[in-house]
Tab-separated table of C-alpha atoms in Angstrom:
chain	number	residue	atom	x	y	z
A	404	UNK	CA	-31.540	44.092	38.116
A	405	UNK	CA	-34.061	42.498	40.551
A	406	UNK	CA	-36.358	42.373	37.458
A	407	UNK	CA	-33.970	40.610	34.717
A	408	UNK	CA	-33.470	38.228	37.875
A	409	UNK	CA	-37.107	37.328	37.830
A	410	UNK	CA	-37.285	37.361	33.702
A	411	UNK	CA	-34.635	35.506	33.062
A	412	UNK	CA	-34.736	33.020	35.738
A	413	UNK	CA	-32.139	31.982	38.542
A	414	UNK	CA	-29.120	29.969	37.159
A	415	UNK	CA	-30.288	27.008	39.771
A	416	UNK	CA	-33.335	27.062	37.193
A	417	UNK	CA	-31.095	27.756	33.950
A	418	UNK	CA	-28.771	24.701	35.013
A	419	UNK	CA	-31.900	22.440	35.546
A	420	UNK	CA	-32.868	23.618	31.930
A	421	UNK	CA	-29.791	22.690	30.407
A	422	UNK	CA	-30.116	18.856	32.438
A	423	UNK	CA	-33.114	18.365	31.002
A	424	UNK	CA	-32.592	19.424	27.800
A	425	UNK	CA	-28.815	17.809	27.104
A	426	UNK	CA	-29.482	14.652	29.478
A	427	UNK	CA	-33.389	13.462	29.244
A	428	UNK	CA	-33.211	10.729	31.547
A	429	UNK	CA	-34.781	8.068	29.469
A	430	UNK	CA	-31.222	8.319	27.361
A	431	UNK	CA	-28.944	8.602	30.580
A	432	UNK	CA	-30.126	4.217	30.706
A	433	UNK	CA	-31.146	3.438	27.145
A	434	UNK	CA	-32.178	0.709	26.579
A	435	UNK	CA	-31.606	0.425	22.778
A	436	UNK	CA	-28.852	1.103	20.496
A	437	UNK	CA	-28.297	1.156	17.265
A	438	UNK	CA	-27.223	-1.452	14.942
A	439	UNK	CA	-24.343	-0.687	14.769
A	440	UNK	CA	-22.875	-0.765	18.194
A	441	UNK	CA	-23.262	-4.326	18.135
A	442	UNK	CA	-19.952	-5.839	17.762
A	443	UNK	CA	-17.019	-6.829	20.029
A	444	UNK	CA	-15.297	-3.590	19.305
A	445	UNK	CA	-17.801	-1.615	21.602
A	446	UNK	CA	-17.243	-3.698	24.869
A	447	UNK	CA	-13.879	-2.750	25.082
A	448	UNK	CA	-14.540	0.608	26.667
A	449	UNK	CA	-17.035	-1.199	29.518
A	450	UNK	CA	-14.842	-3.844	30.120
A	451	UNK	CA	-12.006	-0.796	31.364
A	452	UNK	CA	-14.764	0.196	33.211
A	453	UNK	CA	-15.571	-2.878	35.054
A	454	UNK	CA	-11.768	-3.622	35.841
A	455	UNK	CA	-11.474	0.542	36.899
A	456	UNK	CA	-14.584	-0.770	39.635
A	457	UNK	CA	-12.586	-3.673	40.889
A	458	UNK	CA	-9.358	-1.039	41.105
A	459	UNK	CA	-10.932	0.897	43.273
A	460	UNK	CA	-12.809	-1.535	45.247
A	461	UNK	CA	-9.171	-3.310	45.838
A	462	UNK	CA	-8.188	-0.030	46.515
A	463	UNK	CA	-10.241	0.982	48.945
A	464	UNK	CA	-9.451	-2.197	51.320
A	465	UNK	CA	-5.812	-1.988	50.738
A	466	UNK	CA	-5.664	1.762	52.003
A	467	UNK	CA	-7.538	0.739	55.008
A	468	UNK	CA	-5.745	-2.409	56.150
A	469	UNK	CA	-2.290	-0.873	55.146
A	470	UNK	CA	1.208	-1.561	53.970
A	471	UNK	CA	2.052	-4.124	56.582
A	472	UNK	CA	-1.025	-6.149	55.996
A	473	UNK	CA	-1.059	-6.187	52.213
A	474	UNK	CA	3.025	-7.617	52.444
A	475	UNK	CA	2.414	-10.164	55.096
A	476	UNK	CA	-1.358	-11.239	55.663
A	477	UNK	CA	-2.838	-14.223	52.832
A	478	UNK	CA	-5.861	-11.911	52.607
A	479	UNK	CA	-3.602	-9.101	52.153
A	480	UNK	CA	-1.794	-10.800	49.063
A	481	UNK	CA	-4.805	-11.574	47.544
A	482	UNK	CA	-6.248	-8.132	47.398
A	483	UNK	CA	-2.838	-6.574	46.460
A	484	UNK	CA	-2.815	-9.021	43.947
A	485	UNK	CA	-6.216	-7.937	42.567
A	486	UNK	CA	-5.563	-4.704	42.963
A	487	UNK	CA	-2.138	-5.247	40.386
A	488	UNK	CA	-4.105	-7.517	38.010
A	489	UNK	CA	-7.074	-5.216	37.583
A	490	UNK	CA	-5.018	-2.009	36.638
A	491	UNK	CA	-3.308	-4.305	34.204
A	492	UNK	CA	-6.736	-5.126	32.909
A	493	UNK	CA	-7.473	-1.698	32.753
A	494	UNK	CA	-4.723	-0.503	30.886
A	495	UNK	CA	-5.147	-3.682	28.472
A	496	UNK	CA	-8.757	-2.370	27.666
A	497	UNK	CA	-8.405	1.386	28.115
A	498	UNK	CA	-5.376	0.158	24.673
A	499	UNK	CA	-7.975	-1.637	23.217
A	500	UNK	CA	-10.918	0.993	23.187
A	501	UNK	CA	-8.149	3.269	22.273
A	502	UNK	CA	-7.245	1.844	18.669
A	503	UNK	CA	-10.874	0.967	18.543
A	504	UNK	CA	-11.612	4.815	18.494
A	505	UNK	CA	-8.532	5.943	16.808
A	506	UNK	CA	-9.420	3.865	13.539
A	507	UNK	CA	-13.480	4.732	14.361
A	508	UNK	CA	-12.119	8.418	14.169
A	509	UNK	CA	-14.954	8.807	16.400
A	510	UNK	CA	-13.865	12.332	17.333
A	511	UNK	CA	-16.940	13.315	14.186
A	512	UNK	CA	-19.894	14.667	14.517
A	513	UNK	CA	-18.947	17.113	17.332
A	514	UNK	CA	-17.775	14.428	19.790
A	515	UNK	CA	-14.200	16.116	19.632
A	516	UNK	CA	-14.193	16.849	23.785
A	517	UNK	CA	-15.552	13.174	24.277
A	518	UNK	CA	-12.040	12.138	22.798
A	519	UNK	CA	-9.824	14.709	24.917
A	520	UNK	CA	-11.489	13.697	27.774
A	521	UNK	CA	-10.690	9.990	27.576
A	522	UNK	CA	-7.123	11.242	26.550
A	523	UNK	CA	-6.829	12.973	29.669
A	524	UNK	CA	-8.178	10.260	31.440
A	525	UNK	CA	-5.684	7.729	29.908
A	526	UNK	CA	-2.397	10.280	30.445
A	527	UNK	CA	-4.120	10.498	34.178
A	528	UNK	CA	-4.166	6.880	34.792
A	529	UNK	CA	-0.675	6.510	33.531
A	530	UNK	CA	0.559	8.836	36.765
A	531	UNK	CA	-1.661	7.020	38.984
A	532	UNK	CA	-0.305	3.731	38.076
A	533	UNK	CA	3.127	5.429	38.587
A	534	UNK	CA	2.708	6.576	42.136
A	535	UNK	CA	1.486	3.108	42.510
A	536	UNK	CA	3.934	1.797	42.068
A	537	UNK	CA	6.126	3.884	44.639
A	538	UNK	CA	3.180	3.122	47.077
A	539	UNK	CA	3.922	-0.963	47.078
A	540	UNK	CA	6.651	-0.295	49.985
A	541	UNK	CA	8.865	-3.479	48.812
A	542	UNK	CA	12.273	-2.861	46.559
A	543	UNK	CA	10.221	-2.618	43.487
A	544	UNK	CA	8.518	0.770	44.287
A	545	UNK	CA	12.708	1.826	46.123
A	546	UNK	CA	13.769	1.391	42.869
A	547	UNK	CA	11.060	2.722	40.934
A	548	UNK	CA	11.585	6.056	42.670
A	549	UNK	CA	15.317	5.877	42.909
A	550	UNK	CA	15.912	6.026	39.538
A	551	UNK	CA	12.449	8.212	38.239
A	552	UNK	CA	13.940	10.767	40.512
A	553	UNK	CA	16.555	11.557	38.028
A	554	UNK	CA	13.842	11.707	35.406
A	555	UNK	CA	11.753	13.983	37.343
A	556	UNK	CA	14.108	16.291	38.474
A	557	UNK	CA	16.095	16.547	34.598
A	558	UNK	CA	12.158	18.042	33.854
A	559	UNK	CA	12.259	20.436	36.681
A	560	UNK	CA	8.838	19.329	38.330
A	561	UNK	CA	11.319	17.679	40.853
A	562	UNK	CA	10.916	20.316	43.408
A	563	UNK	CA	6.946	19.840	43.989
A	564	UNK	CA	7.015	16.391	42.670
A	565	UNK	CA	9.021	14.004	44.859
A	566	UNK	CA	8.965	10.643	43.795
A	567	UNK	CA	10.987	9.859	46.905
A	568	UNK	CA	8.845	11.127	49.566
A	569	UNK	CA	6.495	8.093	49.736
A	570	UNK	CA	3.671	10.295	51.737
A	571	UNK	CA	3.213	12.502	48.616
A	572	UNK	CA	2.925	9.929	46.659
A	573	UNK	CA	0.553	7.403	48.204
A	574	UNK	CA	-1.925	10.680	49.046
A	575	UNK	CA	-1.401	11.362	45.555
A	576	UNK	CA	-2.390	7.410	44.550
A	577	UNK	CA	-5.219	6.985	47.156
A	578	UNK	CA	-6.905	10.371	46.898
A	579	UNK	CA	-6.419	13.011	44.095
A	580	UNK	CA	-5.649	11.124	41.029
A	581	UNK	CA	-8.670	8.404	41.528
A	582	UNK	CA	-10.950	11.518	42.307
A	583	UNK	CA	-9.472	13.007	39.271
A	584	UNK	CA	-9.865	9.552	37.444
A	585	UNK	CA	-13.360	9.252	38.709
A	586	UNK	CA	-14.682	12.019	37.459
A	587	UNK	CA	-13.475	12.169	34.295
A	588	UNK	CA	-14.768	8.806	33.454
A	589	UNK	CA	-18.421	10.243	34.528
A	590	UNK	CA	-18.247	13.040	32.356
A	591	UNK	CA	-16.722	10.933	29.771
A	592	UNK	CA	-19.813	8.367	29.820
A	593	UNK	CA	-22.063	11.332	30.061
A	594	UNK	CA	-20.484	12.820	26.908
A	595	UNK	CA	-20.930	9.375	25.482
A	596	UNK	CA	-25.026	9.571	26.227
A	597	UNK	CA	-25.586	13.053	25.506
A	598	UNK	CA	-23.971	12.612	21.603
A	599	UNK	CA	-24.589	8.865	20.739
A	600	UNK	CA	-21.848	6.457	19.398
A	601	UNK	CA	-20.745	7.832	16.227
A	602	UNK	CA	-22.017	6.676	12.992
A	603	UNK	CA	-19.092	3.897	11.474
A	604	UNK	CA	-17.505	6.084	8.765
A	605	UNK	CA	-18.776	3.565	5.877
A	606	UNK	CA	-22.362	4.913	6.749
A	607	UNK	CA	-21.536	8.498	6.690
A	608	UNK	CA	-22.669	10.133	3.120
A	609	UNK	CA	-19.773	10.643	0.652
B	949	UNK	CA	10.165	-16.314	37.794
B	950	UNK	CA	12.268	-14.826	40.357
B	951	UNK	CA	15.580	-13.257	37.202
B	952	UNK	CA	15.256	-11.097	34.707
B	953	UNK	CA	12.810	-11.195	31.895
B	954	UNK	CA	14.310	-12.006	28.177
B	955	UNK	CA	15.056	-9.161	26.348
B	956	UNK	CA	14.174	-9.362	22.958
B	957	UNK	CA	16.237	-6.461	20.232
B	958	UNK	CA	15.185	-5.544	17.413
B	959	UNK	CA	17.120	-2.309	15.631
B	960	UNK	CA	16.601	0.520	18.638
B	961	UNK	CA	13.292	-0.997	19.351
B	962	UNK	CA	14.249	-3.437	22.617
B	963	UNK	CA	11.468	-5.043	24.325
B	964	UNK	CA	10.843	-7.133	27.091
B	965	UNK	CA	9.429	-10.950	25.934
B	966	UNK	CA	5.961	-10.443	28.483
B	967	UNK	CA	5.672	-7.024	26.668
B	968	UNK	CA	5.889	-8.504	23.664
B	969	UNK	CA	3.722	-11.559	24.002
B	970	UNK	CA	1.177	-8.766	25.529
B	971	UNK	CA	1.186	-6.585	22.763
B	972	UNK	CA	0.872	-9.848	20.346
B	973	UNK	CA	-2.160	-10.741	22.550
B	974	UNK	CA	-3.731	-7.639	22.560
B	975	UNK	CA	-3.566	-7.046	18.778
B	976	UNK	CA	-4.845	-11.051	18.916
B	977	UNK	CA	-7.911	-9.559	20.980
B	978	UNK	CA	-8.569	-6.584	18.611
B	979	UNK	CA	-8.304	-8.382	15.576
B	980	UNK	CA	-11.517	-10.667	16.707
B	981	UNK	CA	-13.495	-8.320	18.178
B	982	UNK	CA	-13.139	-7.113	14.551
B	983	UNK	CA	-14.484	-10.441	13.255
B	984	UNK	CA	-16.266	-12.255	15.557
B	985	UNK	CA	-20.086	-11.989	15.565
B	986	UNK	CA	-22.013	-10.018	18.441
B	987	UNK	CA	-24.553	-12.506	19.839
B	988	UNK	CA	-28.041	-11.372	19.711
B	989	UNK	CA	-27.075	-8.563	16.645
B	990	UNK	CA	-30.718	-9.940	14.505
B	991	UNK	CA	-32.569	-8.656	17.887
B	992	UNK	CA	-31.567	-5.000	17.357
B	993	UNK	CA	-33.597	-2.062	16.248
B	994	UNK	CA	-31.443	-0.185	13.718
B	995	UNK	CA	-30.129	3.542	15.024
B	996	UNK	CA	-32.464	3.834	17.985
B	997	UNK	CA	-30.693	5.988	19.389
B	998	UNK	CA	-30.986	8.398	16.079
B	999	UNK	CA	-34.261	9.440	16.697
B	1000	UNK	CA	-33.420	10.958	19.614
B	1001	UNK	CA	-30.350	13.352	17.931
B	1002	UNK	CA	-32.488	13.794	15.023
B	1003	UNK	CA	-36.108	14.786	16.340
């Protein structure tokens, strides 16, 4: 045992392996592309990323001034108001790169999990731009929950899911879903650099 | 601002008028990405980024 340890390596040293080989670091930054990436269709995808940034920047000053501040201080208005306007860019974007990949059927060439990750990532953001909205504490997010209550608990996830208890939900906005969100986006861009854009489908051989 | 957005119907398919203007100006959006030139596209070096997949 101690001896197929020592042939066959630790898995510290097989998971360094597997780094270096899948992610070289010169391709983690290119610095080139090909041709074809260059068109309009392409920034689409970095522009949700840039509005995701200012999301969570927002975010992250809203959840420590609080409630009170973002409904009565100037400051707070502005930053709430960035916060709304930059998930709407978001979505907008996240659409946009969407049909931009549907009709790239970019899902070839092996890149299959690249596309259910940025699926999951999009059904993800949906429900955390739902318990946002219960988080805004104004009438809105009252009746927001009021009536998604009904919805909830007609699905049965009612029980564990309770759109009316504001403290799940706001833990649920301001901690696990943009962890979840987070990460997925990494591993989505590093699924991005490990494969390459895909070829446009006019280039592939008939 | 401060009433009820108009409600546009069309068959079962009833939309808001923002939604709708949205979705007009998105598909506005995607259709010139489609066409509009990438600045800097002569600079390029074709499928760089093939080498590396291939070799």
């Amino acid at each position: 045992m101690a001896e197929g340890r020592r042939a066959g390596g630790s898995w510290t040293r097989a998971l360094r392996r597997m780094i270096e080989r899948e992610l070289p670091t010169e391709h983690l930054l290119p610095d080139q592309e090909p041709a074809y990436v260059a068109s309009w269709v392409y920034v689409f995808g970095v522009v949700a990323i840039a509005a995701l940034v200012w999301v969570m920047v927002s975010g992250v000053v809203l959840a420590f001034f609080g409630p009170q501040w973002w409904h009565v201080s100037p400051q707070g208005h502005v930053v709430n108001s960035i916060h709304f306007w930059s998930v709407q860019l978001f979505f907008i974007f996240m659409v946009l790169h969407l049909w931009g990949q549907y009709f790239g059927a970019t899902w070839r060439d092996g890149r299959a999990t690249t596309w259910m990750v940025g699926v999951v990532v999009f059904l993800v953001s949906i429900g955390t731009a739902f318990t946002g909205y219960l988080a805004q504490q104004n009438f809105a997010s009252q009746w927001i929950a009021v009536n998604a209550k009904d919805a909830i608990n007609s699905t049965g996830a009612g029980a564990f899911f309770n759109v009316l208890n504001f403290g799940q939900m706001y833990g649920l906005h301001v901690m696990l879903l943009p962890i979840v969100i987070t990460t997925l986006v990494a591993v989505h861009l590093v699924q991005v650099r490990m494969r390459g854009v895909v070829k446009p489908i006019e280039t592939e051989p008939s | 601002m401060n009433q009820p957005a108009p409600y546009v119907h069309w068959g079962f398919v009833v939309l808001s008028l923002p939604n709708l203007v949205l979705i007009g100006v998105m598909l506005g959006l995607f259709a010139l990405a489609l066409v509009l030139p990438f600045p800097g596209r002569r600079h390029r070096r074709p499928a760089a980024d093939e080498e590396r997949r291939d070799g």
